[in-house]
mmCIF file of C-alpha atoms and ligand atoms in Angstrom:
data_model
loop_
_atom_site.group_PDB
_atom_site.id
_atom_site.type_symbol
_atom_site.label_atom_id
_atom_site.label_comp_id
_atom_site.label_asym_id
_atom_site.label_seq_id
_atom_site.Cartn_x
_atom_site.Cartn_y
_atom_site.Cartn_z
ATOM 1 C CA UNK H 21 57.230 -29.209 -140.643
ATOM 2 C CA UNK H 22 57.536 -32.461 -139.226
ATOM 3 C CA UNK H 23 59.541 -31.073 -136.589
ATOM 4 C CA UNK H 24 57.319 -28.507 -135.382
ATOM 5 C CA UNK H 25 55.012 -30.978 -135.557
ATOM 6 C CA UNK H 26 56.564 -33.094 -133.191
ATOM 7 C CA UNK H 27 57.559 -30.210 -131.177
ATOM 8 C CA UNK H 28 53.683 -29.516 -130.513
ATOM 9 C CA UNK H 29 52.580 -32.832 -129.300
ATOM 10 C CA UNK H 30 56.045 -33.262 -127.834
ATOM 11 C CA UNK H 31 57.135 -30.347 -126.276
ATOM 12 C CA UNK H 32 61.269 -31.068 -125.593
ATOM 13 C CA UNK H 33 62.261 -30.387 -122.193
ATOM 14 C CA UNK H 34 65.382 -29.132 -120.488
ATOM 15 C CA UNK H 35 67.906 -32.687 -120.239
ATOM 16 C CA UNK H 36 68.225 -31.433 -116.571
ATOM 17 C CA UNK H 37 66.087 -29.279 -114.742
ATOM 18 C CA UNK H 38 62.600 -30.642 -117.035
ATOM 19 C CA UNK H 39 61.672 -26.815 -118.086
ATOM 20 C CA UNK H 40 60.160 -26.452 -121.635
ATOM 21 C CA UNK H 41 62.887 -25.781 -124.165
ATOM 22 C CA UNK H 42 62.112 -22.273 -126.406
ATOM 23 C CA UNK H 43 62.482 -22.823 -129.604
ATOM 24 C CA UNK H 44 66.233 -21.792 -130.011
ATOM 25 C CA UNK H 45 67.338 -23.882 -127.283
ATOM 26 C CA UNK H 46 68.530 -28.005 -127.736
ATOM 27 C CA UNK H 47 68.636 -30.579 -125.587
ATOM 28 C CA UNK H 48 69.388 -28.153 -122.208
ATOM 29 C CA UNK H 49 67.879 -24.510 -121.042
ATOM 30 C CA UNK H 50 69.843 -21.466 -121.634
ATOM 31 C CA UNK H 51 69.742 -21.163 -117.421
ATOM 32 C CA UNK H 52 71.236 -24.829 -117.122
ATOM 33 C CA UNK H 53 73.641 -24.149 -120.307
ATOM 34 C CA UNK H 54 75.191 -21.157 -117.750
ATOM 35 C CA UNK H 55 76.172 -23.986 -115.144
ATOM 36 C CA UNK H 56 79.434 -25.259 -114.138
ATOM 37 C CA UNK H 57 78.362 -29.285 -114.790
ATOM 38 C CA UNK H 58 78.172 -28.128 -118.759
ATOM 39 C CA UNK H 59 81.242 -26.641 -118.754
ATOM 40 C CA UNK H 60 82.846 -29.579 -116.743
ATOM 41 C CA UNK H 61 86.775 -30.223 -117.346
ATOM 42 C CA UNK H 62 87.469 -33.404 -118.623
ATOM 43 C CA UNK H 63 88.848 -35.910 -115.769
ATOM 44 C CA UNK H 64 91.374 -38.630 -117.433
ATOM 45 C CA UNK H 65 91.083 -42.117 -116.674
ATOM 46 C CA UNK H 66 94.412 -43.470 -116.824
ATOM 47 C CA UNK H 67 93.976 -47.885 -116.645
ATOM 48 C CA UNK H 68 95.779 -50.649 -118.338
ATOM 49 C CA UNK H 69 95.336 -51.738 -121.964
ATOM 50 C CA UNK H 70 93.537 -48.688 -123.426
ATOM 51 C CA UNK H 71 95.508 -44.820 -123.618
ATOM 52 C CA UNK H 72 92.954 -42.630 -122.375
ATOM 53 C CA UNK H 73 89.738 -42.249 -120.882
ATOM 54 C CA UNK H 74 87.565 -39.407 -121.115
ATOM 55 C CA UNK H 75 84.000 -38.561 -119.612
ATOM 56 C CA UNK H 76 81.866 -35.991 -121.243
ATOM 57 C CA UNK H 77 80.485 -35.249 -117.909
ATOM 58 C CA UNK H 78 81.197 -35.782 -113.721
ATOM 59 C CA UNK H 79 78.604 -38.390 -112.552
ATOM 60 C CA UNK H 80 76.898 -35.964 -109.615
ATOM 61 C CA UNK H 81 73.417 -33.947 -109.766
ATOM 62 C CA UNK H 82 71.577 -33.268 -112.319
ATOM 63 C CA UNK H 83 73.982 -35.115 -114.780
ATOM 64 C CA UNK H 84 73.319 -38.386 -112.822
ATOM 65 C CA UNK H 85 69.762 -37.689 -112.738
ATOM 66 C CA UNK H 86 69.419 -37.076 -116.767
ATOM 67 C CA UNK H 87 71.536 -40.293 -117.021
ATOM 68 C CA UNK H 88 69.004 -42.314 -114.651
ATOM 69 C CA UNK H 89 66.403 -40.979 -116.648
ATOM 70 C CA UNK H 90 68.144 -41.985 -119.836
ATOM 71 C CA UNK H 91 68.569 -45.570 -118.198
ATOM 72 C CA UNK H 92 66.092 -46.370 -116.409
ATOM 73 C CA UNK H 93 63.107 -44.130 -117.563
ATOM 74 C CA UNK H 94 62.196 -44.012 -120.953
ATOM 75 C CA UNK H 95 64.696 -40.661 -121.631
ATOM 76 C CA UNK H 96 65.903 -42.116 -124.980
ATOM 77 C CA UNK H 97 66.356 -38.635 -126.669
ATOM 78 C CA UNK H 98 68.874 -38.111 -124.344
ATOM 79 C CA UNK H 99 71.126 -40.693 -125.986
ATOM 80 C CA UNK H 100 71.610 -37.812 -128.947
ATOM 81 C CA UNK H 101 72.481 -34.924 -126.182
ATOM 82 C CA UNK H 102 74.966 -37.165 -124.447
ATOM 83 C CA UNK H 103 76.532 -38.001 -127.784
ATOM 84 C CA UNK H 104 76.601 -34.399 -129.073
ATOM 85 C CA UNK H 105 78.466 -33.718 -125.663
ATOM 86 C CA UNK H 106 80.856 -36.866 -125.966
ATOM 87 C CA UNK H 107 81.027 -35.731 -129.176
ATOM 88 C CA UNK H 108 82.215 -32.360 -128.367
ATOM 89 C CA UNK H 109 85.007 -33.533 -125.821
ATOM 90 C CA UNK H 110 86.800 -35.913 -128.321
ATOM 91 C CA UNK H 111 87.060 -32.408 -130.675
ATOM 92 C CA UNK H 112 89.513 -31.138 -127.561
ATOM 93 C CA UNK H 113 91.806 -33.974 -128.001
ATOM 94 C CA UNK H 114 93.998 -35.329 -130.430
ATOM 95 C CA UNK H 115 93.118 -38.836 -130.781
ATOM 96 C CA UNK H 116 92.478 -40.893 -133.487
ATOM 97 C CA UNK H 117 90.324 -43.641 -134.085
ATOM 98 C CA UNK H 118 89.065 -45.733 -136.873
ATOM 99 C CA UNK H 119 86.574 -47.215 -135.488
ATOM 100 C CA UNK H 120 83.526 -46.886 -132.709
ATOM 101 C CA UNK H 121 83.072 -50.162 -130.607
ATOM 102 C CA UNK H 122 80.282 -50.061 -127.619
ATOM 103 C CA UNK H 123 80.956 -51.423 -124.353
ATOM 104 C CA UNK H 124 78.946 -54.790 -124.251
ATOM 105 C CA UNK H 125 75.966 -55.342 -121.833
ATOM 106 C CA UNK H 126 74.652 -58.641 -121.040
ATOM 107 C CA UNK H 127 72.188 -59.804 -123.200
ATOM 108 C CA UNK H 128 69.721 -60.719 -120.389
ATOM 109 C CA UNK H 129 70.793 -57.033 -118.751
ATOM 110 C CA UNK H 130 69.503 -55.745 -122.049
ATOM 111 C CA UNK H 131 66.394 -57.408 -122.464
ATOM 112 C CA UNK H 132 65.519 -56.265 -119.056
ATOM 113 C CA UNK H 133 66.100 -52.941 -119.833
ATOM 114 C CA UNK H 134 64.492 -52.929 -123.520
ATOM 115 C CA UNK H 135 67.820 -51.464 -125.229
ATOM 116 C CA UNK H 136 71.492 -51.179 -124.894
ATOM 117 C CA UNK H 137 72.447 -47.769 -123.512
ATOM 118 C CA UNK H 138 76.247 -48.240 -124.981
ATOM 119 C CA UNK H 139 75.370 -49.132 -128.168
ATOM 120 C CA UNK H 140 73.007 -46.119 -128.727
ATOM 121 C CA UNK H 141 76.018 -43.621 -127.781
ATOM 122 C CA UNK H 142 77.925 -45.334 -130.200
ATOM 123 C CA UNK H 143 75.492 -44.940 -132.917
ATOM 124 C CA UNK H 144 75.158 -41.061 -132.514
ATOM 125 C CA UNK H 145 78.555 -40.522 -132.006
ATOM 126 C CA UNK H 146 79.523 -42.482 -135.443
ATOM 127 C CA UNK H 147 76.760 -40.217 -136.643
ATOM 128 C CA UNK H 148 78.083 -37.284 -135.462
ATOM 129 C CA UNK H 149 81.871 -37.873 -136.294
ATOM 130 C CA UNK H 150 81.109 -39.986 -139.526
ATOM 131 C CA UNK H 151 83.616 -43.090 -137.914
ATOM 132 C CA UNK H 152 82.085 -46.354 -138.368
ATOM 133 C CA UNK H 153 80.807 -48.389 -135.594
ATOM 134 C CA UNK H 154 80.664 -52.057 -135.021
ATOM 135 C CA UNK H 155 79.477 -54.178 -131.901
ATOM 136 C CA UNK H 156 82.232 -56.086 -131.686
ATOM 137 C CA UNK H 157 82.237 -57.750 -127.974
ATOM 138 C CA UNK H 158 79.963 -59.119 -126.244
ATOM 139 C CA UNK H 159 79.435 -60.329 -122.816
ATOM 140 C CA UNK H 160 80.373 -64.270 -122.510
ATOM 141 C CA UNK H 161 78.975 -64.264 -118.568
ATOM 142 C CA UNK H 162 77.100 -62.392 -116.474
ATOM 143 C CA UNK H 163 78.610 -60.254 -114.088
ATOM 144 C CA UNK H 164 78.064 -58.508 -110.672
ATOM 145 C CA UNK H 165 76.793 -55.081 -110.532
ATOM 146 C CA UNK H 166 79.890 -53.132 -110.255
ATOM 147 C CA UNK H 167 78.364 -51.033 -107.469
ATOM 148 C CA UNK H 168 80.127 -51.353 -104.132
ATOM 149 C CA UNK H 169 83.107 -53.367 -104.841
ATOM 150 C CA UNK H 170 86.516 -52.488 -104.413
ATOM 151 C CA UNK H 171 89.229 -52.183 -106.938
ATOM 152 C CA UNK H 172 90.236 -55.628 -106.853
ATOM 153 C CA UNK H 173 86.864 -57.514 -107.014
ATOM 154 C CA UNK H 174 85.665 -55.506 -109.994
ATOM 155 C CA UNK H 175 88.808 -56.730 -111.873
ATOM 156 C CA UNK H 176 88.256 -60.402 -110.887
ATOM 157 C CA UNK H 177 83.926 -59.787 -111.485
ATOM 158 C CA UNK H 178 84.773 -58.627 -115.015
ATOM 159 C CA UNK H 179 88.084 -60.440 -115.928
ATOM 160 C CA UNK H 180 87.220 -63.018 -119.124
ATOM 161 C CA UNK H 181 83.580 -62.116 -119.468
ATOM 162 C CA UNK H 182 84.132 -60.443 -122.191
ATOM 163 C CA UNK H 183 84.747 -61.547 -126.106
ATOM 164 C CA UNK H 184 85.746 -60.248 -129.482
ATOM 165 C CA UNK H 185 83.259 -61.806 -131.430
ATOM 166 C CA UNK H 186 85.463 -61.469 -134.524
ATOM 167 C CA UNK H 187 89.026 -60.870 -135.716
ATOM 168 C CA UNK H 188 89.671 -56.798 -135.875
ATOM 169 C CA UNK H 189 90.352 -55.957 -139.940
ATOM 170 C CA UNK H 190 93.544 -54.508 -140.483
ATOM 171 C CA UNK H 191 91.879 -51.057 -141.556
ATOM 172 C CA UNK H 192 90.342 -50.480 -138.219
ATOM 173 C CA UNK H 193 93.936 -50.120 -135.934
ATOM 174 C CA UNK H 194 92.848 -47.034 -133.301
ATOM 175 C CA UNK H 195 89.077 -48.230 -131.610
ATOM 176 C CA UNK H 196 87.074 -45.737 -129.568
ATOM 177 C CA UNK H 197 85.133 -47.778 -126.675
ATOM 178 C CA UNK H 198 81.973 -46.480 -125.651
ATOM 179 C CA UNK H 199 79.904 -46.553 -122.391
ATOM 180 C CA UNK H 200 77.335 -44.322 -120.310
ATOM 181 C CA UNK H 201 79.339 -44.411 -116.873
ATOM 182 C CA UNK H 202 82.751 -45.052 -116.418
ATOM 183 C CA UNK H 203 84.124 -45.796 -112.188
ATOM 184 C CA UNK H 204 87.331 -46.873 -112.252
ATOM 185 C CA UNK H 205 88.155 -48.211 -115.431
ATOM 186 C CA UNK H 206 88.412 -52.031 -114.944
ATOM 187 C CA UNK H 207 85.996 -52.741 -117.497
ATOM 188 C CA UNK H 208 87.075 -50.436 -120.219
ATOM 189 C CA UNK H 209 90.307 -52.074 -119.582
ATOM 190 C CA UNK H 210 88.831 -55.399 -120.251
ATOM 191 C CA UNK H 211 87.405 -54.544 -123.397
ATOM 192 C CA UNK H 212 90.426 -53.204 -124.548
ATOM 193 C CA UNK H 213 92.540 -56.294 -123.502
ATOM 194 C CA UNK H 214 90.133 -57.940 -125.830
ATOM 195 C CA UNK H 215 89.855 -55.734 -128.477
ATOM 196 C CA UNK H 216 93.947 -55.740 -128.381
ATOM 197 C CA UNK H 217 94.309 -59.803 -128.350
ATOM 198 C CA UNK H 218 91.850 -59.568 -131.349
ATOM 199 C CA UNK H 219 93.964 -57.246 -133.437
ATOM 200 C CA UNK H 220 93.609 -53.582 -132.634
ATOM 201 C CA UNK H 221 96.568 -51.640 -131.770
ATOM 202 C CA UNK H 222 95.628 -48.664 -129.866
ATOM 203 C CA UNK H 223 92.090 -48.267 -127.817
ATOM 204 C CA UNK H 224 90.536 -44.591 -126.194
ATOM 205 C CA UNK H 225 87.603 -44.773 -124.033
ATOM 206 C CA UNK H 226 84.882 -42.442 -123.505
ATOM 207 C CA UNK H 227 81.866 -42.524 -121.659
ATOM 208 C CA UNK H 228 78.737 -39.754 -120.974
ATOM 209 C CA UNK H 229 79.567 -39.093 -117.251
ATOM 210 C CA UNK H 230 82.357 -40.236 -114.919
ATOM 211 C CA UNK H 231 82.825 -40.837 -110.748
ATOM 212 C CA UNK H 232 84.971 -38.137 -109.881
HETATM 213 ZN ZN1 ZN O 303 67.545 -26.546 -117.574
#
Protein backbone atom coordinates (compact mmCIF):
# COMPACT_ATOMS: atom_id res chain seq x y z
CA UNK A 1 0.00 0.00 0.00
CA UNK A 2 2.58 2.23 1.02
CA UNK A 3 4.39 1.44 -1.98
CA UNK A 4 1.88 2.20 -4.45
CA UNK A 5 1.47 5.00 -2.60
CA UNK A 6 4.74 6.25 -3.09
CA UNK A 7 4.74 5.04 -6.55
CA UNK A 8 1.82 7.65 -7.31
CA UNK A 9 3.32 10.78 -6.02
CA UNK A 10 6.69 9.37 -7.02
CA UNK A 11 6.55 7.86 -10.15
CA UNK A 12 10.24 5.76 -10.41
CA UNK A 13 12.02 6.41 -13.47
CA UNK A 14 14.32 4.47 -15.74
CA UNK A 15 18.19 4.76 -13.74
CA UNK A 16 19.28 5.71 -17.35
CA UNK A 17 17.31 6.94 -20.03
CA UNK A 18 14.56 8.90 -17.24
CA UNK A 19 11.36 6.97 -18.88
CA UNK A 20 8.58 6.04 -16.35
CA UNK A 21 9.15 2.55 -15.00
CA UNK A 22 5.74 0.10 -15.55
CA UNK A 23 4.97 -1.46 -12.78
CA UNK A 24 6.97 -4.78 -13.33
CA UNK A 25 10.05 -3.06 -14.09
CA UNK A 26 12.97 -1.91 -11.13
CA UNK A 27 15.34 0.46 -11.09
CA UNK A 28 15.99 0.35 -15.27
CA UNK A 29 13.40 0.03 -18.45
CA UNK A 30 12.93 -3.23 -20.07
CA UNK A 31 14.45 -1.22 -23.46
CA UNK A 32 17.65 -0.14 -21.38
CA UNK A 33 17.70 -3.74 -19.52
CA UNK A 34 18.28 -5.11 -23.48
CA UNK A 35 21.62 -2.97 -23.67
CA UNK A 36 25.10 -4.02 -23.77
CA UNK A 37 26.24 -1.47 -20.60
CA UNK A 38 23.81 -3.94 -18.33
CA UNK A 39 25.24 -6.83 -19.45
CA UNK A 40 28.85 -5.36 -19.15
CA UNK A 41 31.81 -8.00 -18.47
CA UNK A 42 33.50 -7.43 -15.47
CA UNK A 43 37.06 -5.61 -16.07
CA UNK A 44 39.68 -6.72 -13.17
CA UNK A 45 41.68 -4.29 -11.46
CA UNK A 46 44.78 -5.92 -10.63
CA UNK A 47 46.93 -3.18 -7.88
CA UNK A 48 49.04 -3.79 -4.88
CA UNK A 49 47.79 -4.73 -1.41
CA UNK A 50 44.22 -5.85 -2.19
CA UNK A 51 43.47 -9.35 -4.66
CA UNK A 52 40.94 -8.15 -6.90
CA UNK A 53 39.02 -5.40 -8.12
CA UNK A 54 35.79 -5.55 -9.68
CA UNK A 55 33.36 -2.81 -11.19
CA UNK A 56 29.73 -3.53 -11.52
CA UNK A 57 29.72 -1.31 -14.46
CA UNK A 58 32.28 0.58 -17.33
CA UNK A 59 32.29 4.32 -16.39
CA UNK A 60 30.96 5.67 -20.11
CA UNK A 61 27.27 6.90 -21.14
CA UNK A 62 24.49 6.52 -19.55
CA UNK A 63 26.22 4.62 -16.60
CA UNK A 64 28.33 7.80 -15.93
CA UNK A 65 25.40 9.90 -16.27
CA UNK A 66 23.13 7.79 -13.60
CA UNK A 67 26.31 7.93 -11.42
CA UNK A 68 26.56 11.92 -11.78
CA UNK A 69 23.10 11.99 -11.00
CA UNK A 70 23.58 9.74 -8.02
CA UNK A 71 26.52 12.17 -6.95
CA UNK A 72 25.90 15.19 -7.66
CA UNK A 73 22.03 15.46 -8.10
CA UNK A 74 19.89 14.32 -5.56
CA UNK A 75 19.60 10.49 -7.34
CA UNK A 76 19.87 8.77 -3.92
CA UNK A 77 17.61 5.76 -4.92
CA UNK A 78 20.13 4.93 -7.15
CA UNK A 79 22.48 3.94 -4.34
CA UNK A 80 20.03 0.59 -3.99
CA UNK A 81 20.25 -0.15 -8.01
CA UNK A 82 24.01 0.21 -7.99
CA UNK A 83 24.21 -2.09 -4.99
CA UNK A 84 21.76 -4.69 -6.36
CA UNK A 85 24.18 -4.63 -9.48
CA UNK A 86 27.50 -4.74 -7.32
CA UNK A 87 25.67 -7.06 -5.63
CA UNK A 88 25.04 -9.26 -8.50
CA UNK A 89 28.77 -9.27 -9.80
CA UNK A 90 30.33 -10.48 -6.45
CA UNK A 91 27.63 -13.70 -6.95
CA UNK A 92 30.03 -14.50 -10.26
CA UNK A 93 33.05 -14.78 -8.20
CA UNK A 94 34.37 -16.77 -5.58
CA UNK A 95 35.49 -14.48 -2.99
CA UNK A 96 35.01 -14.30 0.43
CA UNK A 97 34.68 -11.67 2.77
CA UNK A 98 33.73 -11.09 6.31
CA UNK A 99 33.30 -7.91 6.34
CA UNK A 100 32.07 -4.61 4.17
CA UNK A 101 34.39 -1.50 4.73
CA UNK A 102 33.56 1.84 2.54
CA UNK A 103 36.15 3.74 0.91
CA UNK A 104 36.56 6.96 3.12
CA UNK A 105 35.70 10.50 1.79
CA UNK A 106 36.86 13.54 3.40
CA UNK A 107 34.80 14.77 5.92
CA UNK A 108 34.67 18.35 4.50
CA UNK A 109 34.14 16.47 0.81
CA UNK A 110 31.12 15.02 2.54
CA UNK A 111 29.59 17.82 4.09
CA UNK A 112 29.75 19.52 0.80
CA UNK A 113 28.05 16.96 -0.80
CA UNK A 114 25.33 16.21 2.07
CA UNK A 115 26.24 12.30 2.25
CA UNK A 116 28.90 9.81 1.63
CA UNK A 117 28.32 8.03 -1.68
CA UNK A 118 30.73 4.95 -0.45
CA UNK A 119 29.24 4.43 2.59
CA UNK A 120 25.65 4.17 1.17
CA UNK A 121 26.89 1.25 -1.32
CA UNK A 122 28.19 -0.35 1.54
CA UNK A 123 25.07 -0.25 3.46
CA UNK A 124 22.89 -1.89 0.65
CA UNK A 125 25.28 -4.24 -0.25
CA UNK A 126 25.62 -5.58 3.58
CA UNK A 127 21.87 -5.50 3.16
CA UNK A 128 21.74 -7.37 0.29
CA UNK A 129 24.47 -10.06 1.12
CA UNK A 130 23.71 -10.03 4.98
CA UNK A 131 27.89 -9.29 5.65
CA UNK A 132 28.36 -6.74 8.19
CA UNK A 133 29.70 -3.39 7.47
CA UNK A 134 31.82 -1.06 9.43
CA UNK A 135 33.42 2.44 8.50
CA UNK A 136 36.55 1.68 9.44
CA UNK A 137 39.01 4.42 7.71
CA UNK A 138 38.82 7.57 7.40
CA UNK A 139 40.52 10.28 5.61
CA UNK A 140 43.47 11.89 7.89
CA UNK A 141 44.10 14.82 4.97
CA UNK A 142 42.59 16.15 2.26
CA UNK A 143 43.53 15.17 -1.02
CA UNK A 144 43.61 16.33 -4.72
CA UNK A 145 40.88 15.44 -6.99
CA UNK A 146 42.20 12.43 -8.62
CA UNK A 147 41.11 13.75 -12.02
CA UNK A 148 43.96 14.38 -14.43
CA UNK A 149 46.93 13.06 -12.73
CA UNK A 150 49.11 10.48 -13.79
CA UNK A 151 49.87 7.20 -12.21
CA UNK A 152 52.51 8.39 -10.09
CA UNK A 153 51.01 11.61 -8.57
CA UNK A 154 47.80 9.88 -7.56
CA UNK A 155 49.97 7.44 -5.49
CA UNK A 156 51.97 10.26 -3.83
CA UNK A 157 48.23 12.59 -3.56
CA UNK A 158 46.75 9.63 -1.68
CA UNK A 159 49.76 7.88 0.03
CA UNK A 160 49.20 8.24 4.17
CA UNK A 161 45.91 10.08 4.03
CA UNK A 162 44.27 7.45 4.98
CA UNK A 163 43.68 5.66 8.63
CA UNK A 164 42.29 2.59 10.30
CA UNK A 165 40.51 4.15 12.91
CA UNK A 166 40.64 0.92 14.93
CA UNK A 167 42.41 -2.43 15.27
CA UNK A 168 40.60 -5.12 12.71
CA UNK A 169 38.94 -8.07 15.22
CA UNK A 170 40.25 -11.29 14.53
CA UNK A 171 36.72 -12.52 13.18
CA UNK A 172 36.68 -10.11 10.35
CA UNK A 173 40.06 -11.62 8.21
CA UNK A 174 38.69 -11.20 4.26
CA UNK A 175 37.30 -7.14 3.94
CA UNK A 176 35.34 -6.07 0.87
CA UNK A 177 36.24 -2.21 0.10
CA UNK A 178 33.67 -0.23 -1.37
CA UNK A 179 33.56 2.85 -3.69
CA UNK A 180 31.35 4.46 -6.59
CA UNK A 181 34.29 4.86 -9.24
CA UNK A 182 37.31 3.10 -9.34
CA UNK A 183 40.49 4.67 -12.13
CA UNK A 184 43.38 3.02 -11.54
CA UNK A 185 43.38 1.57 -8.30
CA UNK A 186 45.84 3.67 -6.20
CA UNK A 187 43.40 4.43 -3.68
CA UNK A 188 41.80 1.10 -3.17
CA UNK A 189 45.31 0.08 -2.75
CA UNK A 190 45.76 2.52 0.00
CA UNK A 191 42.94 1.47 1.90
CA UNK A 192 43.93 -1.88 1.75
CA UNK A 193 47.59 -1.16 2.86
CA UNK A 194 45.76 0.20 5.81
CA UNK A 195 43.25 -2.11 6.40
CA UNK A 196 46.27 -4.86 6.13
CA UNK A 197 48.76 -2.93 8.73
CA UNK A 198 45.58 -2.87 10.97
CA UNK A 199 44.99 -6.60 10.94
CA UNK A 200 43.08 -7.90 7.97
CA UNK A 201 44.54 -10.52 5.91
CA UNK A 202 43.03 -10.51 2.57
CA UNK A 203 41.10 -7.28 0.94
CA UNK A 204 38.65 -7.36 -2.61
CA UNK A 205 37.51 -4.18 -3.98
CA UNK A 206 34.49 -3.29 -5.76
CA UNK A 207 33.11 -0.27 -6.96
CA UNK A 208 29.61 0.74 -9.13
CA UNK A 209 31.41 1.69 -12.42
CA UNK A 210 35.04 1.55 -13.58
CA UNK A 211 37.45 3.64 -16.38
CA UNK A 212 37.91 1.17 -18.90
ZN1 LIG B 1 15.71 3.07 -19.74
Amino acid sequence: MIDKLKRLIFPPRCAFCRVLLAENEKHVCAKCAQKPYALSRPKAYKGAFYKNALAAFVYEGEVRRALHRFKFHGGLHLAEFFAEKMAEKLQQTDWEFDLIVPVPSHFSKQYKKGYDHALLLAQHLSRLTGVPCKQLLKKTRRTKPMYGLRVSQRRANIMDSVACVQAVEPRYKRILLVDDIITTGCTLAECARVIRDAGAQEAYGITAAGIK
